[in-house]
Coordinates of C-alpha atoms in Angstrom, one line a residue:
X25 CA 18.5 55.4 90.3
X26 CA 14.6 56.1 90.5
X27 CA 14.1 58.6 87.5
X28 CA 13.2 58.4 84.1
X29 CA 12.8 60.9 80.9
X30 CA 9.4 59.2 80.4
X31 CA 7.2 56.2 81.1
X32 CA 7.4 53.5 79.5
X33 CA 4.0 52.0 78.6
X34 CA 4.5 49.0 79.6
X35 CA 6.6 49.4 83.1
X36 CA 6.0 48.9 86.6
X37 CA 9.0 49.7 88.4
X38 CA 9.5 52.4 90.7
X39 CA 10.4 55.3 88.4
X40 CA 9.7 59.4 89.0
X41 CA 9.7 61.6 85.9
X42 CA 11.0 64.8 87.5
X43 CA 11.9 68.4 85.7
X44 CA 14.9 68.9 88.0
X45 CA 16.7 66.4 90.0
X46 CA 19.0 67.2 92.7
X47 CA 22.2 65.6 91.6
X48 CA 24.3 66.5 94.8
X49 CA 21.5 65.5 96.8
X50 CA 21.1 62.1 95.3
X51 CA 24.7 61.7 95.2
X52 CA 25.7 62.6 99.0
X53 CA 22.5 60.2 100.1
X54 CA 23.3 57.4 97.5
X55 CA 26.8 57.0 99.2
X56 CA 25.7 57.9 102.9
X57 CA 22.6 54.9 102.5
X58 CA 25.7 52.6 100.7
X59 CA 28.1 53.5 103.9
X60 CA 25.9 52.3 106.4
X61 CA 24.0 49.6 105.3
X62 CA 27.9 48.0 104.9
X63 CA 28.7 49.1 108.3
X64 CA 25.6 47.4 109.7
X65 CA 26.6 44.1 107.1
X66 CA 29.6 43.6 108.4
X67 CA 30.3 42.7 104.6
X68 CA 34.2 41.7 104.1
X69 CA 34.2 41.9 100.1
X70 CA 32.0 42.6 97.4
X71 CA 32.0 40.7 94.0
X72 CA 29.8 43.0 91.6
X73 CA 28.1 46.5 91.4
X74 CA 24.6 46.6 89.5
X75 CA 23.0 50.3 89.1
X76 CA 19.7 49.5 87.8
X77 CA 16.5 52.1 87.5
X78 CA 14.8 53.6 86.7
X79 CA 17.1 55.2 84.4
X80 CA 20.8 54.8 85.6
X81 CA 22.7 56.1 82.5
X82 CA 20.7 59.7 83.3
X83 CA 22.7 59.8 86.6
X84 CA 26.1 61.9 86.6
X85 CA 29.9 59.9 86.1
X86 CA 30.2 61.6 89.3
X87 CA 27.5 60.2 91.0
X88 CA 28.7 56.5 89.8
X89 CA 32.1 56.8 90.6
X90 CA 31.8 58.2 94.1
X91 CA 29.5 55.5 95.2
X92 CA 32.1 52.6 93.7
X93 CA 34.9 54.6 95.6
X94 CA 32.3 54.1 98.8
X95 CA 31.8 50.2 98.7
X96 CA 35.7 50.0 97.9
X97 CA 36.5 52.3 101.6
X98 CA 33.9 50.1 103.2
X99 CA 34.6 46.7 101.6
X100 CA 37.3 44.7 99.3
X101 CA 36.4 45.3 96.0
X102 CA 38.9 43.0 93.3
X103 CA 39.9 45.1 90.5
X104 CA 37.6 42.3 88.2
X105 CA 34.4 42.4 90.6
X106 CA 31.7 43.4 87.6
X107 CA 30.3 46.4 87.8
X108 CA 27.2 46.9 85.6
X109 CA 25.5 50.0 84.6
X110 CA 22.1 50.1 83.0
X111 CA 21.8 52.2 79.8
X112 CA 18.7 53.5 78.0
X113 CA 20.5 53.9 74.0
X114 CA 19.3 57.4 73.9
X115 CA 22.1 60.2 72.4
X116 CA 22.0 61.3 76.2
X117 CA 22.8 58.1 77.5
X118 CA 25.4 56.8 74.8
X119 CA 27.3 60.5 75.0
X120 CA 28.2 59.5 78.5
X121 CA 29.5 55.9 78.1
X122 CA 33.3 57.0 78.2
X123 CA 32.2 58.7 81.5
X124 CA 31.0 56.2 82.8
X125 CA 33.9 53.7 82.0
X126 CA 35.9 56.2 83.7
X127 CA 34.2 56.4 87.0
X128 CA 34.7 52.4 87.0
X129 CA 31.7 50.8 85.4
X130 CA 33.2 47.7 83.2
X131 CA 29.7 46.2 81.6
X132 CA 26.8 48.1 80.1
X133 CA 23.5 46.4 79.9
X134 CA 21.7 48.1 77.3
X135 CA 18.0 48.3 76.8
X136 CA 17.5 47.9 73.2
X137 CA 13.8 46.2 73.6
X138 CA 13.3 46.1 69.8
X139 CA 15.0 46.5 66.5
X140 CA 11.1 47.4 64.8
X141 CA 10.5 51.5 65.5
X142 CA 6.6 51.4 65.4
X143 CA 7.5 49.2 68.1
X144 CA 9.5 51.1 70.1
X145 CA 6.6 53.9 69.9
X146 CA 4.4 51.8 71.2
X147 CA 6.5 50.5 73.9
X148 CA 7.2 54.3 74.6
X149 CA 10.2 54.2 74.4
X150 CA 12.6 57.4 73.6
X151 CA 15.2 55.6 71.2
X152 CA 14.5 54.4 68.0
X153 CA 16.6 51.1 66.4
X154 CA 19.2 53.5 65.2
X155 CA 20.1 54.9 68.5
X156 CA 20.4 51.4 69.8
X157 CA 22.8 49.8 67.8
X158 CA 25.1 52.7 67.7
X159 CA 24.6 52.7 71.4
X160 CA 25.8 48.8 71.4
X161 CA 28.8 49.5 69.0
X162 CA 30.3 52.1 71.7
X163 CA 29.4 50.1 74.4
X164 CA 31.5 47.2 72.4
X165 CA 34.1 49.4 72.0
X166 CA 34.6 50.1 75.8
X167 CA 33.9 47.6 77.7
X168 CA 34.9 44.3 75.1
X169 CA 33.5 41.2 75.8
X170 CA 31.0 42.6 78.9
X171 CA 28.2 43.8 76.9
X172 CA 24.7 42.8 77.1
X173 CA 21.3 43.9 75.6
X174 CA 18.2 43.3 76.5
X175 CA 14.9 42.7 74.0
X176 CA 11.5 41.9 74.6
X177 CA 9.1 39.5 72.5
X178 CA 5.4 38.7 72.7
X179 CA 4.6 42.8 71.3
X180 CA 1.0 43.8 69.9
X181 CA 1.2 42.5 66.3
X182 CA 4.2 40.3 66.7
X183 CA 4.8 36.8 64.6
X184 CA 6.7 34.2 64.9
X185 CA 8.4 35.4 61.4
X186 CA 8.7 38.9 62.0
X187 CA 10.6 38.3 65.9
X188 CA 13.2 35.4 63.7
X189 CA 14.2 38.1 61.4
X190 CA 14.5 40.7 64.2
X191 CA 17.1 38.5 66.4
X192 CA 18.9 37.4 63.6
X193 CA 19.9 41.0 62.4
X194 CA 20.5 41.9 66.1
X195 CA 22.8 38.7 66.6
X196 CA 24.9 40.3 63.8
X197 CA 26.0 42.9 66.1
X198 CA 25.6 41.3 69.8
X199 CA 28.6 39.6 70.5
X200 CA 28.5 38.5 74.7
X201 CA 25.2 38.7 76.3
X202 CA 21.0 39.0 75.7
X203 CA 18.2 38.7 77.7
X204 CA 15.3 37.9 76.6
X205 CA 12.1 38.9 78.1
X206 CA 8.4 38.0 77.3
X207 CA 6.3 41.5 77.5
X208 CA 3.8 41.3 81.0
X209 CA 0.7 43.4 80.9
X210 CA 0.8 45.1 84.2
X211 CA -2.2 46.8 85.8
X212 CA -1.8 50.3 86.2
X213 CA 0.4 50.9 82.7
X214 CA -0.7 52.3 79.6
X215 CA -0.2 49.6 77.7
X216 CA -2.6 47.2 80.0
X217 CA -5.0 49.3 79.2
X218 CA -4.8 49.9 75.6
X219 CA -4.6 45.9 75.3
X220 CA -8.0 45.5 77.7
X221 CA -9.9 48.4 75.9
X222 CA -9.3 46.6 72.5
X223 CA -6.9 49.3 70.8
X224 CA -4.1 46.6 71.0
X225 CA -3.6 42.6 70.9
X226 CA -0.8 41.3 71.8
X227 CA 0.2 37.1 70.6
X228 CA -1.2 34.1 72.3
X229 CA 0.6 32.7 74.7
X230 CA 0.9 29.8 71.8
X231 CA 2.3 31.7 70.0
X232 CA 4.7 33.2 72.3
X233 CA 5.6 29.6 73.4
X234 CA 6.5 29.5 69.5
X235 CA 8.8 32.6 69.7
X236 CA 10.7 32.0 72.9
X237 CA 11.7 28.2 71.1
X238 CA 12.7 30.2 68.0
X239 CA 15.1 32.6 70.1
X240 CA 16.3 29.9 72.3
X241 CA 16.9 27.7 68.6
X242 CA 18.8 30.7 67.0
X243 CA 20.8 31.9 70.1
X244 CA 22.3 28.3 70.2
X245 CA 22.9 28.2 66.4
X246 CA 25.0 31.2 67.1
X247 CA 26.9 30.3 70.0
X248 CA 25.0 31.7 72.7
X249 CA 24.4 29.1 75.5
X250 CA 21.1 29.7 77.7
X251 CA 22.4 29.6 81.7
X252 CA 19.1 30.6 82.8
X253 CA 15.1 31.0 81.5
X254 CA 16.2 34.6 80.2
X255 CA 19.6 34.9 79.7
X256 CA 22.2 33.7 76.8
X257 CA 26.1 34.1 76.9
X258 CA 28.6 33.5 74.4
X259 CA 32.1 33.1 75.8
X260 CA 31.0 32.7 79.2
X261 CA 30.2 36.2 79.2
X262 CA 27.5 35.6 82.2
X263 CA 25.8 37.8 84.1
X264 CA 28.0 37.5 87.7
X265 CA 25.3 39.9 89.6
X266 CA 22.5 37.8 88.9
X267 CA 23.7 34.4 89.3
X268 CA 24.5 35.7 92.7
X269 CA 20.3 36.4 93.2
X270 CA 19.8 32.8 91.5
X271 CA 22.1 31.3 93.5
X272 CA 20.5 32.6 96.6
X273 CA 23.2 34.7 98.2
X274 CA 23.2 37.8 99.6
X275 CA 23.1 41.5 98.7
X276 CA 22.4 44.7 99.5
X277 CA 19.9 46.9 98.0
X278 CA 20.9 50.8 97.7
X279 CA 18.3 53.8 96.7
X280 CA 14.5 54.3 96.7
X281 CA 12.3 51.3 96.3
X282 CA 15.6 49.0 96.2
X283 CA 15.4 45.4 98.1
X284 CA 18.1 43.6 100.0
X285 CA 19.1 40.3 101.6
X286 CA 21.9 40.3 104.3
X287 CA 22.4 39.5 107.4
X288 CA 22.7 42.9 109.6
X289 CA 25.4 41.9 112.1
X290 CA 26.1 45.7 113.1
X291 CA 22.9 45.7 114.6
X292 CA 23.4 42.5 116.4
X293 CA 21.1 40.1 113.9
X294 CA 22.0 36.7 113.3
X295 CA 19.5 35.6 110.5
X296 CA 19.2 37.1 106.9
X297 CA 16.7 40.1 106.9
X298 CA 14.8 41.1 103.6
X299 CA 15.5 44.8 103.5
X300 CA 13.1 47.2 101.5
X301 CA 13.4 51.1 100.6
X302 CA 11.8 54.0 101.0
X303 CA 9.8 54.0 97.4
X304 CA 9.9 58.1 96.8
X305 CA 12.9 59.9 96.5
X306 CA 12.6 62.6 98.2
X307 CA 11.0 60.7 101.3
X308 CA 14.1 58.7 100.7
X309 CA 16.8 61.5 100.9
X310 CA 14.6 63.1 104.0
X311 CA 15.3 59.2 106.2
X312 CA 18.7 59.0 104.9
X313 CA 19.5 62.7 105.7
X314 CA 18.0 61.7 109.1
X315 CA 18.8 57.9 109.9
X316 CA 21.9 57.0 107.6
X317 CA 19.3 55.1 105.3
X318 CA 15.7 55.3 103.9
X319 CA 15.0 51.5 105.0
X320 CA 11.3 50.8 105.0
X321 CA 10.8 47.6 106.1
X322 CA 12.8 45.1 107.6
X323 CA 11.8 41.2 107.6
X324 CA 13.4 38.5 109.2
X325 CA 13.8 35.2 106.8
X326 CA 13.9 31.9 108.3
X327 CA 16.2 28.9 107.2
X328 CA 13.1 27.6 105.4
X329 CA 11.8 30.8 103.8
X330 CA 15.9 31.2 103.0
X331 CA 15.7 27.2 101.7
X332 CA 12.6 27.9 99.7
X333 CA 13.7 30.9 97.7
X334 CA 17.0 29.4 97.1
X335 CA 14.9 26.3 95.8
X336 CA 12.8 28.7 93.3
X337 CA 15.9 31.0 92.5
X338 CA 17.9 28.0 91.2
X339 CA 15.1 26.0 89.3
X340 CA 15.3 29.4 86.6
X341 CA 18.8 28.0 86.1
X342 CA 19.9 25.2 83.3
X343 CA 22.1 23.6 85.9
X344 CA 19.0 23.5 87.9
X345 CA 19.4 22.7 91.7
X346 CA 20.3 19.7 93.7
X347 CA 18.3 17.4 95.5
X348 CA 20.3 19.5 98.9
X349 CA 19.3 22.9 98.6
X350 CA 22.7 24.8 99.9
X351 CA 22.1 27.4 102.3
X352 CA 24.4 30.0 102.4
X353 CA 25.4 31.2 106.5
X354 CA 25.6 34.7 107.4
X355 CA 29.2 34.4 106.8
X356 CA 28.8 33.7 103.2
X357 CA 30.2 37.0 101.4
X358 CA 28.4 39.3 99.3

């Protein structure tokens, strides 16, 4: 889901801030793009659903429900496959949580980013701490034991001190899932260039080093067992969609700017193609309108760029890899 309320000064993904969106529009090309690219995968089941952004939690129920009920006509999809939905803990986002529930989603990922509001201004973001954890609490509510939150560390004027006592008060209320990410200075964001024009400093990377030790130290003291360089679970509640990326099998990517990697038998492929999107929308909606999807580019992946990826994929996992990488055929489910 490409749009946003507002930038983010720190992001880099492809997100649109748009006065009006074409709901029905998005909605009839969203499941039209998901139709087809199963067709052309030949896919016999699907284990999980992620809508990322963007800003997913700003699309309609509707719009969430009719593209599950499109995989599950096209594909088997178990009544436990996860299906994740990305949530910015606005009031707008967390007044549609039971909605969303409804239309199928079973795990929220919610991006709480910091507990600290001068933070969050800085960061850009249009939620303050309060916002956040009651967004959390409902999200606990509905979807027990398949919630996760995501925080970032390494902010302008960040110590080691100040990010201990900031986990720890979150850790009261996160009871399944975090993931923790370090804050990257992009070119091009606000934020880069705030930092490079002096206005901000953000911690050494020593100093960083220092924090990400002092999260991964408190996680385990409270039961939270790192699976992979970013993400903690407690109760095993892991994140089934992206062990499936780490673990190097395929998937298909849905909406503007979204990537795949599958092996398009409908079109008479044998290998594993890297599938990219249209990046603007409403270039996007125009191919799909057209073709049946908004695909970009299309790039064949050999066994050893397939071998390769797999190899890097799995080294960001504790369990690491083996010394035979396993490649998975094109008959390997999604």
């Amino acid at each position: 889901w490409p749009y946003c309320q507002r930038r983010c000064t720190y992001c880099n993904f492809n997100k649109y801030i748009a006065r009006d969106v074409d709901h029905n529009a998005m909605r009839e090309c969203l499941v039209r793009e998901t139709e087809t690219l199963l067709r052309l995968s030949q896919v016999k089941r699907i284990s999980s659903i992620f809508f990322g952004g963007g800003t997913p939690s700003l699309a309609q129920p509707t719009t969430i429900a009719a593209i599950i009920e499109s995989v599950a006509k096209w594909a088997q999809l178990p009544s436990n496959a996860e299906v994740t939905l990305e949530v910015n803990p606005t009031s707008v986002g967390a007044s549609k949580l039971s909605e969303f529930r409804s239309a199928g989603v079973n795990r929220f990922s919610i991006g709480i980013q910091s507990l600290h509001d001068p933070d969050l201004v800085i960061l850009g973001r249009d939620h303050t701490s309060q916002h956040a954890l009651q967004t959390l609490e409902e999200a606990k509510k509905l979807c027990p034991g398949r919630t996760s939150v995501d925080i970032i560390f390494g902010r302008p004027g960040q110590s080691v001190e100040s990010w201990e006592k900031e986990l720890e008060e979150l850790l009261l209320v996160c009871c399944d899932h975090v993931s923790l990410y370090q804050l990257t200075l992009e070119r091009g964001t606000a934020l880069f260039k705030q930092v490079q024009d002096g206005k901000l400093s953000v911690p050494s990377e020593e100093l960083t080093a220092r924090m990400y030790n002092a999260a991964r130290r408190i996680l385990g003291k409270c039961g939270f067992r790192q699976y992979e360089v970013s993400n903690f679970a407690k109760n095993d509640a892991v994140s089934v969609h992206n062990l499936a990326y780490w673990k190097g099998r395929q998937y298909i990517g849905i909406g503007p700017g979204a990537h795949g990697r599958f092996v398009p038998r409908g079109d008479g492929a044998m290998l594993r193609e890297a599938w990219i999107q249209t990046l603007e929308p409403d270039v996007w909606m125009r191919e799909v309108q057209r073709c049946g999807h908004g695909t970009r580019k299309r790039v064949p992946l050999s066994r050893l760029g397939i071998s390769e990826e797999a190899m890097v994929m799995g080294l960001r996992m504790t369990e690491g890899i083996t010394h035979e990488v396993r490649l998975y055929s094109s008959y390997t489910a999604l």
